[in-house]
PDB file of C-alpha atoms in Angstrom:
ATOM      1  CA  MET A   1      -5.195  21.342 -17.655  1.00  0.00           C
ATOM      2  CA  LYS A   2      -7.948  20.282 -15.281  1.00  0.00           C
ATOM      3  CA  PRO A   3      -7.083  17.711 -12.571  1.00  0.00           C
ATOM      4  CA  ILE A   4      -9.401  15.100 -14.100  1.00  0.00           C
ATOM      5  CA  GLU A   5      -7.721  15.529 -17.501  1.00  0.00           C
ATOM      6  CA  ARG A   6      -4.272  15.331 -15.909  1.00  0.00           C
ATOM      7  CA  ALA A   7      -5.297  12.233 -13.963  1.00  0.00           C
ATOM      8  CA  GLN A   8      -6.480  10.430 -17.096  1.00  0.00           C
ATOM      9  CA  ALA A   9      -3.258  11.329 -18.900  1.00  0.00           C
ATOM     10  CA  ALA A  10      -1.154  10.198 -15.925  1.00  0.00           C
ATOM     11  CA  VAL A  11      -2.975   6.864 -15.817  1.00  0.00           C
ATOM     12  CA  GLU A  12      -2.227   6.242 -19.492  1.00  0.00           C
ATOM     13  CA  LEU A  13       1.412   7.363 -19.324  1.00  0.00           C
ATOM     14  CA  LEU A  14       2.176   5.226 -16.270  1.00  0.00           C
ATOM     15  CA  GLU A  15       0.475   2.219 -17.844  1.00  0.00           C
ATOM     16  CA  GLN A  16       2.866   2.534 -20.769  1.00  0.00           C
ATOM     17  CA  GLU A  17       5.904   3.009 -18.518  1.00  0.00           C
ATOM     18  CA  TYR A  18       5.019   0.258 -16.021  1.00  0.00           C
ATOM     19  CA  PRO A  19       2.884  -2.398 -17.755  1.00  0.00           C
ATOM     20  CA  SER A  20       2.938  -4.537 -14.626  1.00  0.00           C
ATOM     21  CA  ALA A  21       1.207  -2.952 -11.652  1.00  0.00           C
ATOM     22  CA  GLU A  22       2.089  -5.554  -9.048  1.00  0.00           C
ATOM     23  CA  CYS A  23       2.370  -4.846  -5.366  1.00  0.00           C
ATOM     24  CA  ALA A  24       5.993  -4.842  -4.217  1.00  0.00           C
ATOM     25  CA  LEU A  25       5.125  -6.938  -1.162  1.00  0.00           C
ATOM     26  CA  ILE A  26       5.406 -10.691  -1.692  1.00  0.00           C
ATOM     27  CA  TYR A  27       2.478 -12.798  -0.500  1.00  0.00           C
ATOM     28  CA  GLN A  28       0.509 -15.934  -1.339  1.00  0.00           C
ATOM     29  CA  LYS A  29      -2.422 -15.734   1.074  1.00  0.00           C
ATOM     30  CA  ASP A  30      -4.711 -12.811   1.804  1.00  0.00           C
ATOM     31  CA  TYR A  31      -3.673 -12.513   5.442  1.00  0.00           C
ATOM     32  CA  GLU A  32      -0.003 -12.530   4.417  1.00  0.00           C
ATOM     33  CA  LEU A  33      -0.528  -9.279   2.515  1.00  0.00           C
ATOM     34  CA  LEU A  34      -2.419  -7.858   5.483  1.00  0.00           C
ATOM     35  CA  PHE A  35       0.456  -8.571   7.867  1.00  0.00           C
ATOM     36  CA  ALA A  36       3.155  -7.545   5.385  1.00  0.00           C
ATOM     37  CA  THR A  37       1.473  -4.183   4.959  1.00  0.00           C
ATOM     38  CA  ARG A  38       1.443  -3.706   8.721  1.00  0.00           C
ATOM     39  CA  LEU A  39       5.151  -4.483   8.819  1.00  0.00           C
ATOM     40  CA  SER A  40       5.867  -2.016   6.010  1.00  0.00           C
ATOM     41  CA  ALA A  41       5.098   0.995   8.210  1.00  0.00           C
ATOM     42  CA  GLN A  42       8.393   2.921   8.486  1.00  0.00           C
ATOM     43  CA  CYS A  43      10.182   0.033   6.784  1.00  0.00           C
ATOM     44  CA  THR A  44      11.163  -0.792   3.205  1.00  0.00           C
ATOM     45  CA  ASP A  45       9.234  -3.389   1.239  1.00  0.00           C
ATOM     46  CA  ALA A  46      12.507  -5.171   0.488  1.00  0.00           C
ATOM     47  CA  ARG A  47      13.208  -5.731   4.178  1.00  0.00           C
ATOM     48  CA  VAL A  48       9.599  -6.738   4.828  1.00  0.00           C
ATOM     49  CA  ASN A  49       9.843  -9.419   2.137  1.00  0.00           C
ATOM     50  CA  ILE A  50      12.928 -10.868   3.820  1.00  0.00           C
ATOM     51  CA  VAL A  51      11.267 -10.888   7.231  1.00  0.00           C
ATOM     52  CA  THR A  52       7.928 -12.313   6.093  1.00  0.00           C
ATOM     53  CA  LYS A  53       9.687 -15.175   4.319  1.00  0.00           C
ATOM     54  CA  GLU A  54      11.116 -16.261   7.662  1.00  0.00           C
ATOM     55  CA  LEU A  55       7.876 -15.519   9.516  1.00  0.00           C
ATOM     56  CA  TYR A  56       5.687 -17.597   7.213  1.00  0.00           C
ATOM     57  CA  GLU A  57       8.180 -20.445   7.054  1.00  0.00           C
ATOM     58  CA  LYS A  58       8.059 -20.763  10.840  1.00  0.00           C
ATOM     59  CA  TYR A  59       4.317 -20.064  11.078  1.00  0.00           C
ATOM     60  CA  PRO A  60       2.814 -21.328   7.800  1.00  0.00           C
ATOM     61  CA  THR A  61      -0.855 -20.996   8.778  1.00  0.00           C
ATOM     62  CA  LEU A  62      -3.047 -18.340  10.321  1.00  0.00           C
ATOM     63  CA  GLU A  63      -3.691 -20.725  13.209  1.00  0.00           C
ATOM     64  CA  SER A  64       0.021 -21.082  13.926  1.00  0.00           C
ATOM     65  CA  ILE A  65       0.491 -17.318  13.978  1.00  0.00           C
ATOM     66  CA  ALA A  66      -2.431 -16.954  16.367  1.00  0.00           C
ATOM     67  CA  ALA A  67      -0.994 -19.698  18.592  1.00  0.00           C
ATOM     68  CA  ALA A  68       2.417 -18.043  18.780  1.00  0.00           C
ATOM     69  CA  THR A  69       3.110 -15.445  21.426  1.00  0.00           C
ATOM     70  CA  PRO A  70       3.663 -11.797  20.501  1.00  0.00           C
ATOM     71  CA  GLU A  71       7.199 -12.196  21.821  1.00  0.00           C
ATOM     72  CA  GLU A  72       7.888 -15.085  19.442  1.00  0.00           C
ATOM     73  CA  ILE A  73       6.559 -13.062  16.526  1.00  0.00           C
ATOM     74  CA  GLU A  74       8.579 -10.027  17.581  1.00  0.00           C
ATOM     75  CA  SER A  75      11.808 -12.034  17.610  1.00  0.00           C
ATOM     76  CA  ILE A  76      11.396 -12.497  13.834  1.00  0.00           C
ATOM     77  CA  ILE A  77       9.940  -9.160  12.778  1.00  0.00           C
ATOM     78  CA  ARG A  78      12.218  -6.944  14.897  1.00  0.00           C
ATOM     79  CA  PRO A  79      14.308  -5.842  11.849  1.00  0.00           C
ATOM     80  CA  CYS A  80      11.198  -4.055  10.520  1.00  0.00           C
ATOM     81  CA  GLY A  81      11.178  -1.686  13.488  1.00  0.00           C
ATOM     82  CA  LEU A  82       8.436  -1.070  16.053  1.00  0.00           C
ATOM     83  CA  GLY A  83       8.622  -4.802  16.753  1.00  0.00           C
ATOM     84  CA  ASN A  84       6.608  -4.817  19.944  1.00  0.00           C
ATOM     85  CA  THR A  85       3.658  -2.907  18.510  1.00  0.00           C
ATOM     86  CA  LYS A  86       3.632  -4.701  15.175  1.00  0.00           C
ATOM     87  CA  ALA A  87       3.910  -8.131  16.798  1.00  0.00           C
ATOM     88  CA  ARG A  88       1.031  -7.330  19.123  1.00  0.00           C
ATOM     89  CA  ASP A  89      -1.128  -6.157  16.227  1.00  0.00           C
ATOM     90  CA  ILE A  90      -0.343  -9.177  14.032  1.00  0.00           C
ATOM     91  CA  HIS A  91      -1.038 -11.612  16.867  1.00  0.00           C
ATOM     92  CA  ALA A  92      -4.303  -9.903  17.796  1.00  0.00           C
ATOM     93  CA  ALA A  93      -5.404  -9.618  14.157  1.00  0.00           C
ATOM     94  CA  ALA A  94      -4.697 -13.311  13.525  1.00  0.00           C
ATOM     95  CA  ASN A  95      -6.875 -14.279  16.446  1.00  0.00           C
ATOM     96  CA  MET A  96      -9.618 -11.865  15.409  1.00  0.00           C
ATOM     97  CA  LEU A  97      -9.629 -13.215  11.854  1.00  0.00           C
ATOM     98  CA  LEU A  98     -10.126 -16.725  13.202  1.00  0.00           C
ATOM     99  CA  GLU A  99     -12.701 -15.825  15.827  1.00  0.00           C
ATOM    100  CA  LYS A 100     -14.782 -13.254  13.981  1.00  0.00           C
ATOM    101  CA  PHE A 101     -14.195 -13.779  10.259  1.00  0.00           C
ATOM    102  CA  ASP A 102     -13.811 -17.564   9.913  1.00  0.00           C
ATOM    103  CA  GLY A 103     -10.127 -17.205   9.131  1.00  0.00           C
ATOM    104  CA  ARG A 104     -10.693 -14.957   6.118  1.00  0.00           C
ATOM    105  CA  VAL A 105      -9.689 -11.364   5.549  1.00  0.00           C
ATOM    106  CA  PRO A 106     -12.913  -9.310   5.349  1.00  0.00           C
ATOM    107  CA  SER A 107     -13.888  -7.490   2.174  1.00  0.00           C
ATOM    108  CA  THR A 108     -15.343  -4.224   3.492  1.00  0.00           C
ATOM    109  CA  MET A 109     -13.603  -1.060   4.655  1.00  0.00           C
ATOM    110  CA  LYS A 110     -15.523  -1.058   7.939  1.00  0.00           C
ATOM    111  CA  GLU A 111     -14.580  -4.627   8.811  1.00  0.00           C
ATOM    112  CA  LEU A 112     -10.956  -4.163   7.807  1.00  0.00           C
ATOM    113  CA  LEU A 113     -10.637  -1.060   9.959  1.00  0.00           C
ATOM    114  CA  SER A 114     -11.876  -3.079  12.928  1.00  0.00           C
ATOM    115  CA  LEU A 115      -8.699  -5.200  12.800  1.00  0.00           C
ATOM    116  CA  PRO A 116      -5.808  -4.210  15.082  1.00  0.00           C
ATOM    117  CA  GLY A 117      -3.208  -2.070  13.357  1.00  0.00           C
ATOM    118  CA  VAL A 118      -5.214  -1.614  10.159  1.00  0.00           C
ATOM    119  CA  GLY A 119      -5.734   1.907   8.821  1.00  0.00           C
ATOM    120  CA  ARG A 120      -7.184   3.159   5.563  1.00  0.00           C
ATOM    121  CA  LYS A 121      -3.932   2.671   3.634  1.00  0.00           C
ATOM    122  CA  THR A 122      -3.800  -1.023   4.513  1.00  0.00           C
ATOM    123  CA  ALA A 123      -7.537  -1.470   4.034  1.00  0.00           C
ATOM    124  CA  ASN A 124      -7.432   0.100   0.576  1.00  0.00           C
ATOM    125  CA  LEU A 125      -4.509  -2.089  -0.444  1.00  0.00           C
ATOM    126  CA  ILE A 126      -6.420  -5.210   0.602  1.00  0.00           C
ATOM    127  CA  LEU A 127      -9.631  -4.092  -1.105  1.00  0.00           C
ATOM    128  CA  GLY A 128      -7.792  -3.367  -4.339  1.00  0.00           C
ATOM    129  CA  ASP A 129      -5.336  -6.264  -4.512  1.00  0.00           C
ATOM    130  CA  ILE A 130      -7.304  -9.063  -2.882  1.00  0.00           C
ATOM    131  CA  PHE A 131     -10.870  -8.175  -3.821  1.00  0.00           C
ATOM    132  CA  GLY A 132     -10.428  -6.116  -6.994  1.00  0.00           C
ATOM    133  CA  GLN A 133     -12.415  -3.192  -5.634  1.00  0.00           C
ATOM    134  CA  PRO A 134     -11.751   0.464  -6.510  1.00  0.00           C
ATOM    135  CA  ALA A 135      -9.120   1.623  -4.044  1.00  0.00           C
ATOM    136  CA  VAL A 136      -6.748   4.533  -3.510  1.00  0.00           C
ATOM    137  CA  VAL A 137      -3.678   3.737  -1.408  1.00  0.00           C
ATOM    138  CA  THR A 138      -2.310   7.053  -0.190  1.00  0.00           C
ATOM    139  CA  ASP A 139       1.197   6.164   0.906  1.00  0.00           C
ATOM    140  CA  THR A 140       4.075   8.657   0.938  1.00  0.00           C
ATOM    141  CA  HIS A 141       4.796   8.145  -2.777  1.00  0.00           C
ATOM    142  CA  CYS A 142       1.176   8.729  -3.745  1.00  0.00           C
ATOM    143  CA  ILE A 143       0.900  11.905  -1.678  1.00  0.00           C
ATOM    144  CA  ARG A 144       4.202  13.309  -2.931  1.00  0.00           C
ATOM    145  CA  LEU A 145       3.595  12.588  -6.607  1.00  0.00           C
ATOM    146  CA  ALA A 146      -0.040  13.644  -6.573  1.00  0.00           C
ATOM    147  CA  ASN A 147       1.070  17.079  -5.349  1.00  0.00           C
ATOM    148  CA  ARG A 148       4.047  17.389  -7.686  1.00  0.00           C
ATOM    149  CA  ILE A 149       2.107  16.335 -10.752  1.00  0.00           C
ATOM    150  CA  GLY A 150      -0.853  18.534  -9.909  1.00  0.00           C
ATOM    151  CA  LEU A 151      -3.546  15.998  -9.175  1.00  0.00           C
ATOM    152  CA  VAL A 152      -4.023  17.711  -5.818  1.00  0.00           C
ATOM    153  CA  ASP A 153      -2.880  21.118  -4.639  1.00  0.00           C
ATOM    154  CA  GLY A 154      -0.941  21.256  -1.389  1.00  0.00           C
ATOM    155  CA  ILE A 155      -2.896  18.463   0.280  1.00  0.00           C
ATOM    156  CA  LYS A 156      -0.809  16.318   2.638  1.00  0.00           C
ATOM    157  CA  GLU A 157      -3.415  14.514   4.752  1.00  0.00           C
ATOM    158  CA  PRO A 158      -3.803  10.927   3.457  1.00  0.00           C
ATOM    159  CA  VAL A 159      -7.597  10.826   3.804  1.00  0.00           C
ATOM    160  CA  LYS A 160      -8.032  14.139   1.973  1.00  0.00           C
ATOM    161  CA  VAL A 161      -5.699  13.013  -0.823  1.00  0.00           C
ATOM    162  CA  GLU A 162      -7.636   9.761  -1.089  1.00  0.00           C
ATOM    163  CA  ARG A 163     -10.948  11.592  -1.405  1.00  0.00           C
ATOM    164  CA  ALA A 164      -9.570  14.004  -3.994  1.00  0.00           C
ATOM    165  CA  LEU A 165      -8.101  11.223  -6.127  1.00  0.00           C
ATOM    166  CA  ARG A 166     -11.293   9.188  -5.992  1.00  0.00           C
ATOM    167  CA  GLU A 167     -13.075  12.097  -7.651  1.00  0.00           C
ATOM    168  CA  ILE A 168     -10.713  12.255 -10.652  1.00  0.00           C
ATOM    169  CA  LEU A 169      -9.365   8.715 -11.166  1.00  0.00           C
ATOM    170  CA  PRO A 170     -11.251   6.055 -13.136  1.00  0.00           C
ATOM    171  CA  PRO A 171     -12.394   3.697 -10.336  1.00  0.00           C
ATOM    172  CA  GLU A 172     -11.321   0.569 -12.190  1.00  0.00           C
ATOM    173  CA  LYS A 173      -7.831   2.035 -12.685  1.00  0.00           C
ATOM    174  CA  SER A 174      -7.247   3.560  -9.250  1.00  0.00           C
ATOM    175  CA  SER A 175      -5.643   0.620  -7.451  1.00  0.00           C
ATOM    176  CA  ASP A 176      -3.134  -0.158 -10.210  1.00  0.00           C
ATOM    177  CA  PHE A 177      -2.436   3.563 -10.622  1.00  0.00           C
ATOM    178  CA  CYS A 178      -1.325   3.778  -6.996  1.00  0.00           C
ATOM    179  CA  HIS A 179       1.017   0.809  -7.454  1.00  0.00           C
ATOM    180  CA  ARG A 180       2.541   2.511 -10.467  1.00  0.00           C
ATOM    181  CA  LEU A 181       3.022   5.709  -8.472  1.00  0.00           C
ATOM    182  CA  VAL A 182       5.060   3.691  -5.974  1.00  0.00           C
ATOM    183  CA  TRP A 183       7.331   2.289  -8.689  1.00  0.00           C
ATOM    184  CA  HIS A 184       7.689   5.730 -10.276  1.00  0.00           C
ATOM    185  CA  GLY A 185       8.291   7.389  -6.933  1.00  0.00           C
ATOM    186  CA  ARG A 186      11.132   5.014  -6.190  1.00  0.00           C
ATOM    187  CA  ALA A 187      12.791   5.099  -9.584  1.00  0.00           C
ATOM    188  CA  VAL A 188      12.247   8.611 -10.941  1.00  0.00           C
ATOM    189  CA  CYS A 189      10.255  11.086  -8.850  1.00  0.00           C
ATOM    190  CA  THR A 190      12.027  10.298  -5.595  1.00  0.00           C
ATOM    191  CA  ALA A 191      11.657  12.090  -2.290  1.00  0.00           C
ATOM    192  CA  ARG A 192      15.251  13.300  -2.452  1.00  0.00           C
ATOM    193  CA  LYS A 193      15.301  14.351  -6.092  1.00  0.00           C
ATOM    194  CA  ALA A 194      12.971  14.385  -9.073  1.00  0.00           C
ATOM    195  CA  TYR A 195      14.711  13.150 -12.236  1.00  0.00           C
ATOM    196  CA  CYS A 196      12.496  15.171 -14.537  1.00  0.00           C
ATOM    197  CA  ASP A 197      14.688  14.596 -17.605  1.00  0.00           C
ATOM    198  CA  LYS A 198      13.660  10.926 -17.693  1.00  0.00           C
ATOM    199  CA  CYS A 199      10.115  11.252 -16.340  1.00  0.00           C
ATOM    200  CA  CYS A 200       7.295   9.887 -18.473  1.00  0.00           C
ATOM    201  CA  LEU A 201       4.919  12.324 -16.765  1.00  0.00           C
ATOM    202  CA  SER A 202       6.842  15.479 -17.692  1.00  0.00           C
ATOM    203  CA  PRO A 203       4.427  16.428 -20.527  1.00  0.00           C
ATOM    204  CA  ILE A 204       1.554  16.760 -18.083  1.00  0.00           C
ATOM    205  CA  CYS A 205       3.346  17.482 -14.794  1.00  0.00           C
ATOM    206  CA  LYS A 206       2.279  20.762 -13.199  1.00  0.00           C
ATOM    207  CA  THR A 207       5.770  21.293 -11.772  1.00  0.00           C
ATOM    208  CA  MET A 208       7.400  20.831 -15.174  1.00  0.00           C
ATOM    209  CA  ILE A 209       5.044  22.873 -17.333  1.00  0.00           C
ATOM    210  CA  GLY A 210       4.692  25.590 -14.734  1.00  0.00           C
ATOM    211  CA  GLU A 211       0.946  25.868 -14.409  1.00  0.00           C
TER     212      GLU A 211
END
């Protein structure tokens, strides 16, 4: 089976298994997703959702986050780990959004990457979820599953996986597909063990069919 054929089949199978392709991070405003994604580095989405609830209750506007000190932000987000760095990035990004982008999260990869603490993973998530653009979010689940299934072959670098998947995924499906990989990677094809006996992708999985 060619990678493009396997990708199309995987898209369809995951759509059936996970009809809802929602992001696991809870947010109401565009910048809230931006900051939550920054906090999610080396931290679970569940913990991030607890922390951001407190953060946004205390600082309900972008202006109030920008007016807070990094130390005040860190006192809330510390449970997410790397508190000093993440607080500094969130504070600086809030101010940059207000000063350079009129308080709005930008809609281009180049502009998003100019924000403190924002890499391609975060930028792609914003482009896909906020702006509905074709996006490939290469987090750990995406990289692991893409290799196990056979969408890529031994590629571990996020940027290279992103490029490879863009070539074989339907652009309009790519963002939701990555969300579904996250749900599947947590529930079935986990990092510790792959529960192949209950995997909806087993009919087309390279590991299972031994190609």
